[in-house]
PDB file of C-alpha atoms in Angstrom:
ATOM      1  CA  UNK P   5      68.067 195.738 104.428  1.00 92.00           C
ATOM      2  CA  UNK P   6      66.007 194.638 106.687  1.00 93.00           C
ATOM      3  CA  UNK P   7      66.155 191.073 108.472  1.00 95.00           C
ATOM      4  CA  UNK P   8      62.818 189.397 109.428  1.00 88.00           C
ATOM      5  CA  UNK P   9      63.255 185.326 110.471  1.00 95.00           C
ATOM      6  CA  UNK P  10      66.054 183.437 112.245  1.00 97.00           C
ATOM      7  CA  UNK P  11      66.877 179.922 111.298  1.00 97.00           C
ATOM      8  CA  UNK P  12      68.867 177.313 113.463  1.00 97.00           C
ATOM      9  CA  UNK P  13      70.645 175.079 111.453  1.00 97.00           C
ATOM     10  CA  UNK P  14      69.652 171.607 112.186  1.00 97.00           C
ATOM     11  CA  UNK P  15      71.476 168.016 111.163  1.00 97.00           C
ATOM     12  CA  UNK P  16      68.838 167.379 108.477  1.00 97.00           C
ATOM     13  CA  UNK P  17      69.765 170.901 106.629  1.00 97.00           C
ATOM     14  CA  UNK P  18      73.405 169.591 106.263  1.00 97.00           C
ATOM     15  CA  UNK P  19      74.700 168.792 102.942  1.00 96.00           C
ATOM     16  CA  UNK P  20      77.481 165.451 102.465  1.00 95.00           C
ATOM     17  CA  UNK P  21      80.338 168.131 103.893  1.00 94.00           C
ATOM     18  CA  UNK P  22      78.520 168.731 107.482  1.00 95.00           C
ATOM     19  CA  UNK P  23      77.754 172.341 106.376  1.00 95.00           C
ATOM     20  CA  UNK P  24      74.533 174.012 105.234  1.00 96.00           C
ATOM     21  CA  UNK P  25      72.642 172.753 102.236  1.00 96.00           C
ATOM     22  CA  UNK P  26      72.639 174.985  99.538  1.00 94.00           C
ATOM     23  CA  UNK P  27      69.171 173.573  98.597  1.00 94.00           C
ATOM     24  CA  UNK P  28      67.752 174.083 102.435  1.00 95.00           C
ATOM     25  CA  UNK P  29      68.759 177.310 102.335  1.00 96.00           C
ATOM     26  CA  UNK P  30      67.340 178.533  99.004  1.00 96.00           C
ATOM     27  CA  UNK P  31      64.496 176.885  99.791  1.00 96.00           C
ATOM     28  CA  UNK P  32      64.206 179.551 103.245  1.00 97.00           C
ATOM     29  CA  UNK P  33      64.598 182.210 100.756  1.00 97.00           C
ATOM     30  CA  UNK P  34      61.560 181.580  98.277  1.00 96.00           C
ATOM     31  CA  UNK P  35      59.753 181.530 101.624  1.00 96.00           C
ATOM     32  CA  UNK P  36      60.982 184.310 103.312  1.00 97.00           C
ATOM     33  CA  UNK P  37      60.982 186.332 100.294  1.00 97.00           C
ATOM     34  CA  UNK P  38      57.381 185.123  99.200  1.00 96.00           C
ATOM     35  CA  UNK P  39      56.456 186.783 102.379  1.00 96.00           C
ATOM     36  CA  UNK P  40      57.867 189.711 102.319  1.00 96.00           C
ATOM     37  CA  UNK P  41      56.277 190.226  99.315  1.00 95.00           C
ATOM     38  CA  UNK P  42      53.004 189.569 100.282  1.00 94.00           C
ATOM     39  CA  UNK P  43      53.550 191.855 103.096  1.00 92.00           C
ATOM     40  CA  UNK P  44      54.530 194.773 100.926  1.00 88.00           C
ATOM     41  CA  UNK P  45      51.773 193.989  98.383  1.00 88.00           C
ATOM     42  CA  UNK P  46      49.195 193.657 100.982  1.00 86.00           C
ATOM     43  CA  UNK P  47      47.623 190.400  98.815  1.00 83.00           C
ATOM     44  CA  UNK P  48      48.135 187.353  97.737  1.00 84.00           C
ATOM     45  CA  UNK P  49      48.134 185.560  94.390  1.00 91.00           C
ATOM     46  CA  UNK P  50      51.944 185.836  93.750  1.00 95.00           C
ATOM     47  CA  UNK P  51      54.613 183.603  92.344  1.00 96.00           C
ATOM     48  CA  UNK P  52      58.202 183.614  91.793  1.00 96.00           C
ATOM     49  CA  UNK P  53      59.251 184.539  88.192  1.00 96.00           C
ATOM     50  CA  UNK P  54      63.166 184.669  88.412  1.00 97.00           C
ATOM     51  CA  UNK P  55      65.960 184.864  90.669  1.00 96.00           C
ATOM     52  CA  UNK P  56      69.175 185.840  89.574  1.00 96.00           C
ATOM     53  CA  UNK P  57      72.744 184.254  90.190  1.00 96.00           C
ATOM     54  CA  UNK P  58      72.916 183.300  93.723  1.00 96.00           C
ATOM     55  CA  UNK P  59      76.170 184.041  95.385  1.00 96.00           C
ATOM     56  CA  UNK P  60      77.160 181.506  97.733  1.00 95.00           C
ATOM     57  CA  UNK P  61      80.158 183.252  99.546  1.00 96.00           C
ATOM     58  CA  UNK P  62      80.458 181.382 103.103  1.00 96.00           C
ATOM     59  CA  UNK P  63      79.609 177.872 104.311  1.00 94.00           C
ATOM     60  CA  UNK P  64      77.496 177.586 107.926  1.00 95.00           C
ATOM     61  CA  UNK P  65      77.907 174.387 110.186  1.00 95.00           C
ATOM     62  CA  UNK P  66      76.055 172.957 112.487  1.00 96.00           C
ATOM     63  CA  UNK P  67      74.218 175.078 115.191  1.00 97.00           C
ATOM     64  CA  UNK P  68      74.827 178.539 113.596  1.00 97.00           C
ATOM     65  CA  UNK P  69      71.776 180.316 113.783  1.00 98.00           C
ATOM     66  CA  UNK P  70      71.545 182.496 110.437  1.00 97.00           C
ATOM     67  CA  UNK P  71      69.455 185.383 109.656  1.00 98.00           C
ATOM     68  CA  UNK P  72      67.579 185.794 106.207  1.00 98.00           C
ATOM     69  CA  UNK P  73      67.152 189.889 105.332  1.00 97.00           C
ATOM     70  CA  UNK P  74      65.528 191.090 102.441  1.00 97.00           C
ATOM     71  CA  UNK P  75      65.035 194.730 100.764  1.00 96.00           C
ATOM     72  CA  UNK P  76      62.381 195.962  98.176  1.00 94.00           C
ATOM     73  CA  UNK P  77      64.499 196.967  94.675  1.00 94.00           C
ATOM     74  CA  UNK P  78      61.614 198.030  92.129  1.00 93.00           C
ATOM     75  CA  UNK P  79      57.787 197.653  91.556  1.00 92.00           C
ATOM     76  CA  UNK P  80      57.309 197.020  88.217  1.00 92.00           C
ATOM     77  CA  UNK P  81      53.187 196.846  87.013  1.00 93.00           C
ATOM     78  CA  UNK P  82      52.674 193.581  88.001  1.00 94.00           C
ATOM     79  CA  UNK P  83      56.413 192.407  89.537  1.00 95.00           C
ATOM     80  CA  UNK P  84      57.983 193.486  92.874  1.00 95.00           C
ATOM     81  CA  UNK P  85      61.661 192.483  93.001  1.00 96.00           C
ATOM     82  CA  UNK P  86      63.387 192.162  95.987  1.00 97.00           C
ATOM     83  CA  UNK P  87      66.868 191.710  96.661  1.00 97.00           C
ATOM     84  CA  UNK P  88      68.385 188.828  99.642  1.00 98.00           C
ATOM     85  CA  UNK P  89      71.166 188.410 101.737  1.00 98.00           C
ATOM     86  CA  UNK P  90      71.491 185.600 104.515  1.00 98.00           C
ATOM     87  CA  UNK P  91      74.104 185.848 107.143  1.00 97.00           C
ATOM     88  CA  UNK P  92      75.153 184.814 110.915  1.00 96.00           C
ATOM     89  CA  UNK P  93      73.057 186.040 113.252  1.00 96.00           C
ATOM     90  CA  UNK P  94      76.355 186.685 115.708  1.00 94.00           C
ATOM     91  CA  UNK P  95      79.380 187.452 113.624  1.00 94.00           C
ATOM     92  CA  UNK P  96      77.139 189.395 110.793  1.00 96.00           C
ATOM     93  CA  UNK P  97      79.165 186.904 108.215  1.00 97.00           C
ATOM     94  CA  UNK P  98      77.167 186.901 104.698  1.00 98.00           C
ATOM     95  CA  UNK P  99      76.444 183.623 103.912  1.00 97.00           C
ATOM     96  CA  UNK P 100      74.563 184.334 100.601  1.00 97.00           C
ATOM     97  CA  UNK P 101      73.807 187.207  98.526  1.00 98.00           C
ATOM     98  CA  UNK P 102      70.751 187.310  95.816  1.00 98.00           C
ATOM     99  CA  UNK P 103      70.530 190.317  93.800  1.00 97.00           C
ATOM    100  CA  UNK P 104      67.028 190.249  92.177  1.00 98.00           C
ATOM    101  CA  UNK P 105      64.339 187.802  92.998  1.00 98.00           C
ATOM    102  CA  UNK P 106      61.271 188.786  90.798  1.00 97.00           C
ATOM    103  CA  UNK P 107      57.610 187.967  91.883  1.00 97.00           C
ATOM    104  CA  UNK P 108      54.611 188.233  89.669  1.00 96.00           C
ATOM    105  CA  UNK P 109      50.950 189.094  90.992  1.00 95.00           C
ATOM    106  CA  UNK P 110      48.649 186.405  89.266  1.00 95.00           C
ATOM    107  CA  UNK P 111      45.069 186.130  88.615  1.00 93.00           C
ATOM    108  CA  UNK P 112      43.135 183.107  89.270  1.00 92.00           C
ATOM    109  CA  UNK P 113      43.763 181.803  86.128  1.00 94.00           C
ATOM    110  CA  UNK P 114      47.784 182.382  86.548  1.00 92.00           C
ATOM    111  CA  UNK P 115      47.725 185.359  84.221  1.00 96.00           C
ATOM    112  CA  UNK P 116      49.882 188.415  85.380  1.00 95.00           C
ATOM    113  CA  UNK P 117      47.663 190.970  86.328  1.00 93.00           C
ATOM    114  CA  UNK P 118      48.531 194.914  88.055  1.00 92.00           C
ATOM    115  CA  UNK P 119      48.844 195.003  91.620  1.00 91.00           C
ATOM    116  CA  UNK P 120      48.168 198.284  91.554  1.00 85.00           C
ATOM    117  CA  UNK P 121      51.002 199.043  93.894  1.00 82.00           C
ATOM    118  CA  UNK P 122      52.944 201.882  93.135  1.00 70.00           C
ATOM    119  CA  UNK P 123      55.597 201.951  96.496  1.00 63.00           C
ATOM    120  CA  UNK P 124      56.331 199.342  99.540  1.00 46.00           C
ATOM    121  CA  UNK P 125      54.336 199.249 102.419  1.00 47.00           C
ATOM    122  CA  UNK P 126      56.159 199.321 105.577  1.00 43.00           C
ATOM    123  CA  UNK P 127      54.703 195.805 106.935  1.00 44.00           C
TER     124      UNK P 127
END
């Protein structure tokens, strides 16, 4: 797995406990993970189809600066599915783990179409 963006956490990504919103955090993910695929793909025109049960194992507080990684799992003809883990950028502790999050290559029209990719593309 590889980890690509760093994120400080801030008061406004604080949920009613004074630790990390869940929300905030997922919300870095679709982002992050949006990227990567477009980086692997090499093109736009992608949205997210699924993601499957999130695994919230640790909390964060204030200040932690957390690391979002993500790894390619499977091209599929017009999918790439990537898999997710955030943790602390210091102590390596896994804050959240996301086994499959499955983007689809679109047409204009928001059709699935092939993205003609058949492996990742180390981007």
């Amino acid at each position: 797995m590889r980890f690509f963006s760093r994120k400080l956490i801030k008061p406004q990504d604080l949920n009613a406990h004074g630790t990390l919103f869940g929300g905030a955090v997922l919300s870095w993910i679709d982002e992050e993970a949006a990227i990567f695929v477009l980086c692997q793909l090499g093109k736009g025109n992608i949205v997210t189809k699924y993601m499957s049960e999130i695994n919230f194992v640790n909390s964060a507080p204030l200040g932690e600066v957390i690391e979002i990684g993500m790894e390619t799992v499977k091209f599929g003809r017009t999918s790439i599915t990537v898999k997710c883990e955030v943790r602390t950028k210091f102590e390596k502790k896994t804050i959240i783990t996301i086994d499959e999050i499955v983007f689809v290559h679109v047409d204009e029209f928001g059709k699935p179409t092939p993205h003609f990719i058949d492996q990742a593309v180390n981007n």
